């Protein structure tokens, strides 16, 4: 099958979150199954042109009221040489830091234009290559125009008549909402403002349009597929998703086990596996030293890695006076090692807490290496998400024998099994309602097991580490979805 992926983020070229990991791993693993996969993304400022191969000539892309001239580059996807990544180079749109925005301008004012250029450009690249996919697979709001263009513009052209679209929601919380006046930036007929489902509360909603027009819709776990169809989890789009529920599927993400495998990981000071955990103790010591925590093998470390945004339950952990972390650190025999960036109040509060608590240490920033060290050296991993479409860190944690403490939501519910203290079964610790009290109690529960049920902890680690989180099974489900999209879309 010929598959074209369109995404604003692709590892290792540009990443703000798990979307980037998921897109490249999915594309790569589909290629291993024999599919012909290409990816289109913008060439952001930080992607060095000198490492890419230019395609001959310019590429004209219709967008806004006219046409933009772009240059196209390509490069193989690292680790998966059969996948070609095509970069749309346009200095004015993409020649800047930030995928969606910067700290001072979190959502670039011209994002409708930038991501319309991406969607139109993807189809123009197919024309230029004379390569026409069976499936266009668009990811998240920033590629929302792709299913719209296929359905309302391209499918009437003979070369795309047999192409179908799949649209994957990695996070329903980000919808691409812009003022109606920006609609002319999209380079499509005004009839489509209503006709393709852009209109919502008098504004443009990219995600809603993509969901309206796609032949099949997927999201990144079965539980999240259910939650987005409820009022509580639907971010206002639950009605539309219920109407389209016959084409909605939930497929859990896999893990890139070439990068995340404790027995081969080159970013950690010692490797280990479920039969020989000696290396994990070395990693724990290195983690304590690196973070400036007292070195003590007998105190459990709780790790946290991620974006410090409300989705991740940061208020219930870190909010001054309300959050649970001060009480946990002050009253329990534990250590916290944290890495993350995000909302300023949270970063500031973490620095405040560090000054008061010798058993809490954090790095405000982004580091692959330190995230591997936290996963490898911690005993537990805290992820109390408000909602979590899939979540990757809880799976990394399990594979590293670091038992996750999570809220039972979305992908967390699908990838962690709760501890049963009678039998010792489970791979982590779960709670239901997101409150500071529930986090405190569940961390306390995990610590109780750590100090008093050592055999259970060991069994849970072995079970967690032997889980199959590879992409193989997920890829097969995507192929089923692609076939169904072709069946539905091209009738
Ligand atoms: P989300 O996509 O909502 O941010 P995921 O758990 O799916 O959540 O993916 C987050 C990805 O980003 C993981 O690969 C995680 O390790 C990585 N990550 C997030 N913040 C940091 C950070 N500060 N340093 C290193 N890696 C990070
Ligand atoms: C999103 C979600 C996260 C998911 C990732 C990859 O960023 O927040 O839960 O794992 O996309 O699909």
Coordinates of C-alpha atoms and ligand atoms in Angstrom, one line a residue:
X1 CA 0.0 0.0 0.0
X2 CA 1.2 3.6 -0.7
X3 CA 0.8 5.7 2.4
X4 CA 1.4 9.5 2.7
X5 CA 1.7 10.8 6.3
X6 CA 1.3 14.5 6.9
X7 CA 2.5 15.8 10.3
X8 CA 3.8 19.0 11.9
X9 CA 6.2 16.9 14.0
X10 CA 8.4 13.9 13.2
X11 CA 11.2 12.5 15.3
X12 CA 14.1 13.2 15.0
X13 CA 13.5 16.4 13.0
X14 CA 11.0 18.3 15.1
X15 CA 9.3 17.3 18.4
X16 CA 7.1 19.0 21.0
X17 CA 5.5 15.8 22.3
X18 CA 4.6 12.2 21.7
X19 CA 3.0 13.0 18.3
X20 CA 6.5 13.2 16.8
X21 CA 7.5 9.8 18.2
X22 CA 4.3 8.2 17.2
X23 CA 4.4 9.4 13.5
X24 CA 7.9 8.3 12.8
X25 CA 7.6 5.0 14.5
X26 CA 4.3 4.2 12.8
X27 CA 5.7 5.2 9.4
X28 CA 8.9 3.2 10.0
X29 CA 7.1 0.1 11.1
X30 CA 4.7 0.2 8.3
X31 CA 7.6 0.3 5.9
X32 CA 9.0 -2.8 7.6
X33 CA 5.8 -4.6 6.7
X34 CA 6.4 -3.8 3.1
X35 CA 4.4 -0.6 2.6
X36 CA 5.6 2.3 0.6
X37 CA 5.5 5.2 3.1
X38 CA 6.4 8.9 2.7
X39 CA 6.0 11.7 5.2
X40 CA 5.5 15.4 4.5
X41 CA 6.5 18.0 7.1
X42 CA 7.7 21.6 7.2
X43 CA 11.4 22.4 7.1
X44 CA 11.7 24.4 10.3
X45 CA 14.6 26.7 10.9
X46 CA 16.5 24.1 13.1
X47 CA 16.5 21.4 10.4
X48 CA 19.8 21.8 8.6
X49 CA 19.3 22.1 4.8
X50 CA 22.8 20.8 4.3
X51 CA 21.9 17.4 5.6
X52 CA 18.9 17.1 3.1
X53 CA 18.7 16.4 -0.6
X54 CA 17.0 19.1 -2.6
X55 CA 14.4 18.1 -5.2
X56 CA 14.9 19.8 -8.6
X57 CA 13.1 23.0 -9.2
X58 CA 10.7 25.0 -7.1
X59 CA 7.2 23.8 -6.1
X60 CA 4.3 26.1 -6.5
X61 CA 1.6 25.6 -3.9
X62 CA -1.8 27.2 -4.1
X63 CA -2.6 28.8 -0.7
X64 CA -4.4 31.9 0.5
X65 CA -5.5 34.0 -2.4
X66 CA -2.6 33.0 -4.6
X67 CA 0.3 30.7 -4.8
X68 CA 3.5 30.3 -2.8
X69 CA 6.8 29.2 -4.3
X70 CA 8.5 26.6 -2.1
X71 CA 11.5 24.4 -2.3
X72 CA 11.3 20.7 -1.4
X73 CA 14.0 18.7 0.3
X74 CA 14.1 15.0 1.2
X75 CA 15.9 12.7 3.6
X76 CA 15.5 9.1 4.7
X77 CA 13.9 8.6 8.1
X78 CA 16.7 7.6 10.4
X79 CA 16.5 4.0 11.4
X80 CA 14.0 3.3 8.5
X81 CA 15.8 4.0 5.3
X82 CA 12.8 3.0 3.1
X83 CA 10.7 5.9 4.4
X84 CA 11.3 9.2 2.7
X85 CA 10.6 12.4 4.5
X86 CA 9.8 15.4 2.3
X87 CA 10.4 18.9 3.8
X88 CA 8.5 21.9 2.5
X89 CA 10.9 24.8 2.7
X90 CA 9.4 28.3 2.9
X91 CA 11.5 30.8 4.7
X92 CA 8.7 33.1 5.7
X93 CA 6.4 30.4 7.0
X94 CA 8.8 28.0 8.6
X95 CA 12.1 29.7 8.9
X96 CA 11.7 30.3 12.6
X97 CA 12.1 28.6 16.0
X98 CA 9.1 26.8 17.2
X99 CA 6.7 24.4 15.6
X100 CA 3.4 26.1 16.6
X101 CA 4.8 29.1 18.4
X102 CA 7.4 30.4 20.9
X103 CA 7.3 31.3 24.6
X104 CA 6.4 34.9 23.7
X105 CA 3.9 33.9 21.0
X106 CA 2.7 30.4 21.8
X107 CA 0.4 30.2 18.8
X108 CA 1.8 32.0 15.8
X109 CA -0.7 34.5 14.3
X110 CA -0.2 33.0 10.8
X111 CA -0.7 29.3 11.8
X112 CA -3.7 28.9 9.5
X113 CA -1.6 30.0 6.6
X114 CA 1.4 27.9 7.6
X115 CA -0.5 24.7 8.0
X116 CA -2.6 25.3 4.9
X117 CA 0.7 25.5 3.0
X118 CA 1.6 22.1 4.5
X119 CA -1.6 20.5 3.5
X120 CA -1.7 21.9 -0.1
X121 CA 2.0 21.2 -0.4
X122 CA 1.5 17.5 0.5
X123 CA -0.7 17.0 -2.5
X124 CA 1.5 19.1 -4.8
X125 CA 4.5 16.9 -3.8
X126 CA 2.6 13.9 -4.9
X127 CA 2.0 15.6 -8.2
X128 CA 5.6 16.5 -8.6
X129 CA 6.7 12.9 -7.8
X130 CA 4.0 11.4 -9.9
X131 CA 3.4 9.2 -6.8
X132 CA -0.2 8.9 -5.8
X133 CA -1.0 7.3 -2.4
X134 CA -3.8 4.9 -1.5
X135 CA -4.0 6.6 1.9
X136 CA -3.3 10.0 3.1
X137 CA -2.9 9.8 6.9
X138 CA -3.1 13.2 8.6
X139 CA -2.2 13.8 12.3
X140 CA -3.7 16.3 14.7
X141 CA -5.3 19.7 14.1
X142 CA -2.3 21.1 12.1
X143 CA -2.9 18.6 9.3
X144 CA -6.7 19.0 9.6
X145 CA -7.0 20.5 6.1
X146 CA -5.6 17.3 4.5
X147 CA -8.8 15.2 4.7
X148 CA -10.8 18.3 3.6
X149 CA -8.7 18.8 0.5
X150 CA -8.9 15.2 -0.4
X151 CA -12.6 15.0 -0.1
X152 CA -13.6 18.4 -1.6
X153 CA -10.8 19.3 -4.0
X154 CA -8.4 16.5 -4.9
X155 CA -10.7 13.5 -5.3
X156 CA -12.3 15.0 -8.3
X157 CA -8.8 14.8 -10.0
X158 CA -8.2 11.4 -11.6
X159 CA -4.9 10.8 -9.9
X160 CA -6.5 11.0 -6.4
X161 CA -9.7 9.3 -7.2
X162 CA -8.7 6.1 -5.4
X163 CA -7.0 7.8 -2.4
X164 CA -8.7 7.6 1.0
X165 CA -8.0 9.6 4.2
X166 CA -7.4 8.6 7.7
X167 CA -7.2 11.3 10.4
X168 CA -5.6 10.5 13.8
X169 CA -6.4 12.5 16.9
X170 CA -3.3 12.5 19.2
X171 CA -4.9 15.2 21.5
X172 CA -8.4 16.5 21.3
X173 CA -7.5 19.4 23.5
X174 CA -5.7 21.2 20.7
X175 CA -8.1 22.0 17.9
X176 CA -6.6 24.8 15.8
X177 CA -9.2 27.5 16.5
X178 CA -8.8 30.8 14.6
X179 CA -11.0 33.8 13.7
X180 CA -13.3 33.5 10.7
X181 CA -11.4 36.3 8.9
X182 CA -8.5 33.9 8.5
X183 CA -10.5 31.5 6.3
X184 CA -9.2 33.1 3.1
X185 CA -5.7 32.0 4.2
X186 CA -6.8 28.4 3.6
X187 CA -6.9 28.6 -0.2
X188 CA -10.3 26.9 -0.5
X189 CA -13.8 27.9 -1.5
X190 CA -15.8 29.9 1.1
X191 CA -18.6 27.3 0.7
X192 CA -16.4 24.9 2.6
X193 CA -16.5 27.1 5.7
X194 CA -19.8 25.4 6.5
X195 CA -19.6 22.7 3.9
X196 CA -16.5 21.0 5.2
X197 CA -17.3 21.6 8.9
X198 CA -14.9 24.4 9.7
X199 CA -17.4 26.6 11.4
X200 CA -17.7 26.4 15.2
X201 CA -19.0 29.2 17.4
X202 CA -18.4 31.7 14.6
X203 CA -14.7 30.6 14.2
X204 CA -12.6 28.2 12.2
X205 CA -11.9 24.8 13.8
X206 CA -9.3 22.8 11.9
X207 CA -9.7 19.6 13.9
X208 CA -13.5 19.7 13.5
X209 CA -13.2 20.0 9.7
X210 CA -10.7 17.1 9.5
X211 CA -13.0 14.9 11.6
X212 CA -16.0 15.9 9.4
X213 CA -14.2 15.0 6.1
X214 CA -11.9 12.0 7.0
X215 CA -12.9 8.6 5.7
X216 CA -11.7 7.0 8.9
X217 CA -10.8 8.5 12.3
X218 CA -8.5 7.0 14.8
X219 CA -7.1 8.0 18.1
X220 CA -4.3 6.5 20.1
X221 CA -6.0 4.2 22.6
X222 CA -9.3 2.3 22.8
X223 CA -10.3 4.0 26.1
X224 CA -9.6 7.5 24.7
X225 CA -11.7 6.6 21.6
X226 CA -14.5 6.0 24.1
X227 CA -13.8 9.1 26.2
X228 CA -13.8 11.6 23.3
X229 CA -17.4 10.6 22.6
X230 CA -18.5 11.7 26.0
X231 CA -19.3 15.2 27.2
X232 CA -16.6 15.1 29.8
X233 CA -13.8 14.1 27.4
X234 CA -15.1 15.5 24.1
X235 CA -13.8 19.1 24.3
X236 CA -17.1 20.1 22.6
X237 CA -16.6 17.7 19.7
X238 CA -18.2 14.7 21.3
X239 CA -21.4 15.2 19.4
X240 CA -19.6 15.1 16.1
X241 CA -17.6 12.1 17.2
X242 CA -20.7 10.3 18.2
X243 CA -22.3 11.0 14.9
X244 CA -19.2 9.5 13.2
X245 CA -18.7 6.7 15.8
X246 CA -18.9 4.0 13.1
X247 CA -15.6 5.2 11.7
X248 CA -13.8 5.9 15.0
X249 CA -11.2 3.4 16.1
X250 CA -8.7 3.4 19.0
X251 CA -5.3 2.0 18.4
X252 CA -2.7 2.1 21.1
X253 CA 0.7 3.5 20.3
X254 CA 3.7 1.3 20.4
X255 CA 7.2 2.1 21.8
X256 CA 10.3 2.5 19.7
X257 CA 12.1 -0.3 21.4
X258 CA 15.3 0.5 19.5
X259 CA 15.6 3.6 21.6
X260 CA 13.7 2.5 24.7
X261 CA 15.2 -0.8 25.8
X262 CA 17.1 -1.1 29.1
X263 CA 19.2 -3.9 27.9
X264 CA 20.6 -1.9 24.9
X265 CA 20.1 1.7 25.9
X266 CA 23.3 3.7 25.3
X267 CA 22.1 6.8 27.1
X268 CA 22.2 5.2 30.6
X269 CA 25.2 4.4 32.7
X270 CA 24.5 0.6 32.9
X271 CA 22.1 -1.7 31.1
X272 CA 19.9 -4.3 32.7
X273 CA 17.1 -6.7 32.1
X274 CA 14.3 -8.4 34.1
X275 CA 16.6 -11.2 35.1
X276 CA 19.6 -9.1 36.1
X277 CA 18.7 -5.8 37.7
X278 CA 22.1 -4.9 39.0
X279 CA 22.4 -2.2 36.3
X280 CA 19.2 -0.5 37.5
X281 CA 20.9 0.0 40.9
X282 CA 23.8 1.7 39.2
X283 CA 21.4 3.9 37.3
X284 CA 19.6 4.8 40.5
X285 CA 22.9 5.9 42.1
X286 CA 23.8 7.9 39.0
X287 CA 20.3 9.5 39.0
X288 CA 20.7 10.6 42.6
X289 CA 24.2 12.0 41.9
X290 CA 23.1 13.8 38.7
X291 CA 20.1 15.4 40.4
X292 CA 21.9 16.2 43.7
X293 CA 19.7 13.9 45.8
X294 CA 21.2 12.1 48.8
X295 CA 22.7 8.8 47.5
X296 CA 20.8 6.0 49.2
X297 CA 19.8 2.7 47.5
X298 CA 17.0 2.1 50.0
X299 CA 14.9 5.2 49.5
X300 CA 12.4 4.9 46.6
X301 CA 12.7 7.5 43.8
X302 CA 9.6 8.7 42.0
X303 CA 10.4 10.1 38.6
X304 CA 8.4 12.5 36.4
X305 CA 9.1 13.5 32.8
X306 CA 6.9 15.6 30.6
X307 CA 5.2 18.8 29.6
X308 CA 4.2 20.8 32.6
X309 CA 0.7 21.6 31.4
X310 CA -2.7 21.1 33.0
X311 CA -3.4 18.0 30.9
X312 CA -0.8 16.3 32.9
X313 CA -2.4 16.9 36.3
X314 CA 0.2 19.5 37.4
X315 CA -2.2 21.5 39.5
X316 CA -3.0 18.6 41.7
X317 CA 0.7 17.9 42.2
X318 CA 2.4 21.3 42.2
X319 CA -0.1 24.1 42.8
X320 CA 1.0 26.1 45.9
X321 CA -1.0 25.0 49.0
X322 CA -3.4 22.9 46.9
X323 CA -1.0 20.4 45.4
X324 CA 0.1 17.2 47.0
X325 CA 3.8 17.2 46.5
X326 CA 4.9 19.2 49.5
X327 CA 3.0 16.9 51.8
X328 CA 4.4 13.8 50.1
X329 CA 8.0 15.0 50.3
X330 CA 7.7 16.2 53.8
X331 CA 5.9 13.2 55.3
X332 CA 7.1 10.2 53.3
X333 CA 10.4 8.6 53.0
X334 CA 10.9 9.1 49.2
X335 CA 12.7 11.2 46.6
X336 CA 11.4 13.0 43.6
X337 CA 13.4 13.5 40.3
X338 CA 11.7 15.6 37.8
X339 CA 12.4 16.9 34.3
X340 CA 10.0 19.1 32.3
X341 CA 9.1 22.4 30.8
X342 CA 5.8 24.2 30.5
X343 CA 3.6 26.6 32.3
X344 CA 5.7 29.3 34.0
X345 CA 3.9 29.2 37.4
X346 CA 4.7 25.5 37.6
X347 CA 8.3 25.9 36.7
X348 CA 8.6 28.7 39.3
X349 CA 6.9 26.6 42.0
X350 CA 9.1 23.6 41.3
X351 CA 12.1 25.9 41.9
X352 CA 10.5 27.1 45.1
X353 CA 10.0 23.5 46.3
X354 CA 13.6 22.6 45.5
X355 CA 14.7 25.3 47.9
X356 CA 12.6 23.9 50.7
X357 CA 12.8 20.1 50.1
X358 CA 16.1 18.2 50.1
X359 CA 14.4 15.2 48.6
X360 CA 13.0 16.9 45.5
X361 CA 15.2 17.8 42.6
X362 CA 14.3 19.0 39.2
X363 CA 15.7 20.1 35.9
X364 CA 13.6 22.6 34.1
X365 CA 14.4 21.9 30.4
X366 CA 14.3 19.2 27.8
X367 CA 16.9 16.4 27.7
X368 CA 16.5 13.0 26.1
X369 CA 19.5 11.7 28.1
X370 CA 18.1 12.8 31.5
X371 CA 14.7 11.4 30.6
X372 CA 16.3 8.0 30.0
X373 CA 18.2 8.3 33.3
X374 CA 15.0 9.0 35.1
X375 CA 13.2 6.1 33.5
X376 CA 16.0 3.8 34.3
X377 CA 17.0 5.0 37.8
X378 CA 13.6 5.6 39.4
X379 CA 11.5 3.0 41.3
X380 CA 8.2 4.6 40.4
X381 CA 6.9 7.0 37.8
X382 CA 4.1 9.5 38.5
X383 CA 1.7 10.4 35.7
X384 CA -1.5 11.7 37.2
X385 CA -3.0 13.0 33.9
X386 CA -6.3 14.7 33.7
X387 CA -6.7 13.1 30.3
X388 CA -4.1 11.1 28.3
X389 CA -4.8 10.0 24.8
X390 CA -2.1 7.4 24.9
X391 CA 1.0 8.5 26.9
X392 CA 4.4 7.1 26.2
X393 CA 6.2 7.6 29.4
X394 CA 4.2 5.1 31.4
X395 CA 5.1 2.4 28.8
X396 CA 8.8 3.4 28.9
X397 CA 8.6 3.2 32.7
X398 CA 7.2 -0.3 32.6
X399 CA 9.9 -1.5 30.2
X400 CA 12.5 -0.2 32.6
X401 CA 11.0 -1.8 35.6
X402 CA 9.9 1.6 37.0
X403 CA 6.3 1.0 38.2
X404 CA 3.9 3.7 37.0
X405 CA 1.5 5.5 39.4
X406 CA -1.2 6.8 37.1
X407 CA -4.8 8.0 36.9
X408 CA -7.1 5.5 35.2
X409 CA -7.7 7.4 32.0
X410 CA -7.2 7.0 28.3
X411 CA -4.1 5.1 27.3
X412 CA -2.9 4.9 30.9
X413 CA -6.0 2.7 31.6
X414 CA -5.1 0.5 28.5
X415 CA -1.4 0.1 29.2
X416 CA -1.1 -0.2 33.0
X417 CA -2.6 -3.0 35.1
X418 CA -3.5 -2.0 38.7
X419 CA -1.7 -3.7 41.6
X420 CA -3.6 -6.4 43.5
X421 CA -2.1 -6.6 46.9
X422 CA -3.6 -10.0 47.6
X423 CA -2.0 -11.7 44.6
X424 CA 0.8 -9.3 43.7
X425 CA -0.6 -9.0 40.2
X426 CA -0.3 -5.7 38.2
X427 CA 2.3 -3.5 36.6
X428 CA 1.5 -0.2 38.4
X429 CA -0.7 1.7 40.8
X430 CA -3.9 3.5 39.7
X431 CA -6.5 5.9 41.1
X432 CA -9.7 7.3 39.6
X433 CA -10.5 10.8 40.6
X434 CA -7.9 13.5 40.0
X435 CA -7.5 15.1 43.5
X436 CA -4.3 15.9 45.5
X437 CA -5.6 13.4 48.1
X438 CA -5.9 10.6 45.6
X439 CA -2.3 11.2 44.4
X440 CA -1.0 11.3 47.9
X441 CA -2.8 8.1 48.9
X442 CA -1.7 6.2 45.8
X443 CA 1.9 7.2 46.2
X444 CA 1.6 6.1 49.8
X445 CA 0.1 2.8 48.7
X446 CA 3.1 2.3 46.3
X447 CA 5.5 3.1 49.1
X448 CA 3.8 0.7 51.4
X449 CA 4.4 -2.1 48.8
X450 CA 8.0 -0.9 48.3
X451 CA 8.8 -1.2 52.0
X452 CA 6.6 -4.1 53.0
X453 CA 5.9 -6.3 49.9
X454 CA 9.3 -6.5 48.3
X455 CA 8.4 -9.7 46.5
X456 CA 5.3 -8.1 44.9
X457 CA 7.4 -5.2 43.7
X458 CA 9.9 -7.6 42.1
X459 CA 7.2 -9.6 40.4
X460 CA 5.5 -6.5 39.1
X461 CA 8.8 -5.3 37.7
X462 CA 9.3 -8.5 35.9
X463 CA 5.8 -8.5 34.5
X464 CA 6.0 -4.8 33.5
X465 CA 9.4 -5.4 31.7
X466 CA 8.1 -8.3 29.7
X467 CA 5.1 -6.5 28.2
X468 CA 4.9 -6.3 24.4
X469 CA 4.6 -2.7 23.5
X470 CA 6.1 -3.1 20.0
X471 CA 4.5 -1.4 17.1
X472 CA 3.8 -4.6 15.2
X473 CA 0.4 -5.2 16.6
X474 CA -0.6 -1.6 16.2
X475 CA 0.6 -1.4 12.6
X476 CA -1.6 -4.4 11.7
X477 CA -4.6 -2.5 13.1
X478 CA -3.7 0.6 11.1
X479 CA -3.6 -1.5 8.0
X480 CA -7.1 -2.7 8.7
X481 CA -8.2 0.9 9.2
X482 CA -6.6 1.8 5.9
X483 CA -8.4 -0.9 4.1
X484 CA -11.7 0.2 5.6
X485 CA -11.0 3.8 4.6
X486 CA -10.4 2.7 1.0
X487 CA -13.6 0.7 1.1
X488 CA -15.6 3.6 2.5
X489 CA -13.9 6.5 0.8
X490 CA -13.5 5.2 -2.8
X491 CA -16.9 3.6 -3.3
Ligands
LIG1 P1 2.6 14.2 25.2 O1 2.7 13.9 23.8 O2 1.2 14.6 25.7 O3 3.6 15.2 25.7 P2 3.6 11.5 25.7 O4 3.8 10.8 26.9 O5 2.9 10.8 24.6 O6 2.9 12.9 26.1 O7 5.0 11.9 25.0 C1 5.9 12.8 25.6 C2 7.2 12.5 24.9 O8 8.1 13.7 25.1 C3 8.0 11.4 25.5 O9 8.8 10.8 24.6 C4 8.8 12.1 26.6 O10 9.9 11.3 27.0 C5 9.2 13.3 25.9 N1 9.4 14.5 26.8 C6 8.5 15.4 27.3 N2 9.1 16.3 28.1 C7 10.4 16.0 28.1 C8 11.5 16.6 28.7 N3 11.4 17.7 29.4 N4 12.7 16.1 28.5 C9 12.8 14.9 27.7 N5 11.8 14.3 27.1 C10 10.6 14.8 27.3
LIG2 C1 -0.4 13.4 22.3 C2 -1.0 12.9 23.6 C3 -0.2 11.7 24.2 C4 0.1 10.7 23.1 C5 0.8 11.3 22.0 C6 1.2 10.4 20.8 O1 0.5 14.4 22.5 O2 -1.0 13.9 24.6 O3 -1.0 11.0 25.2 O4 0.8 9.6 23.6 O5 0.1 12.4 21.4 O6 0.1 9.8 20.2

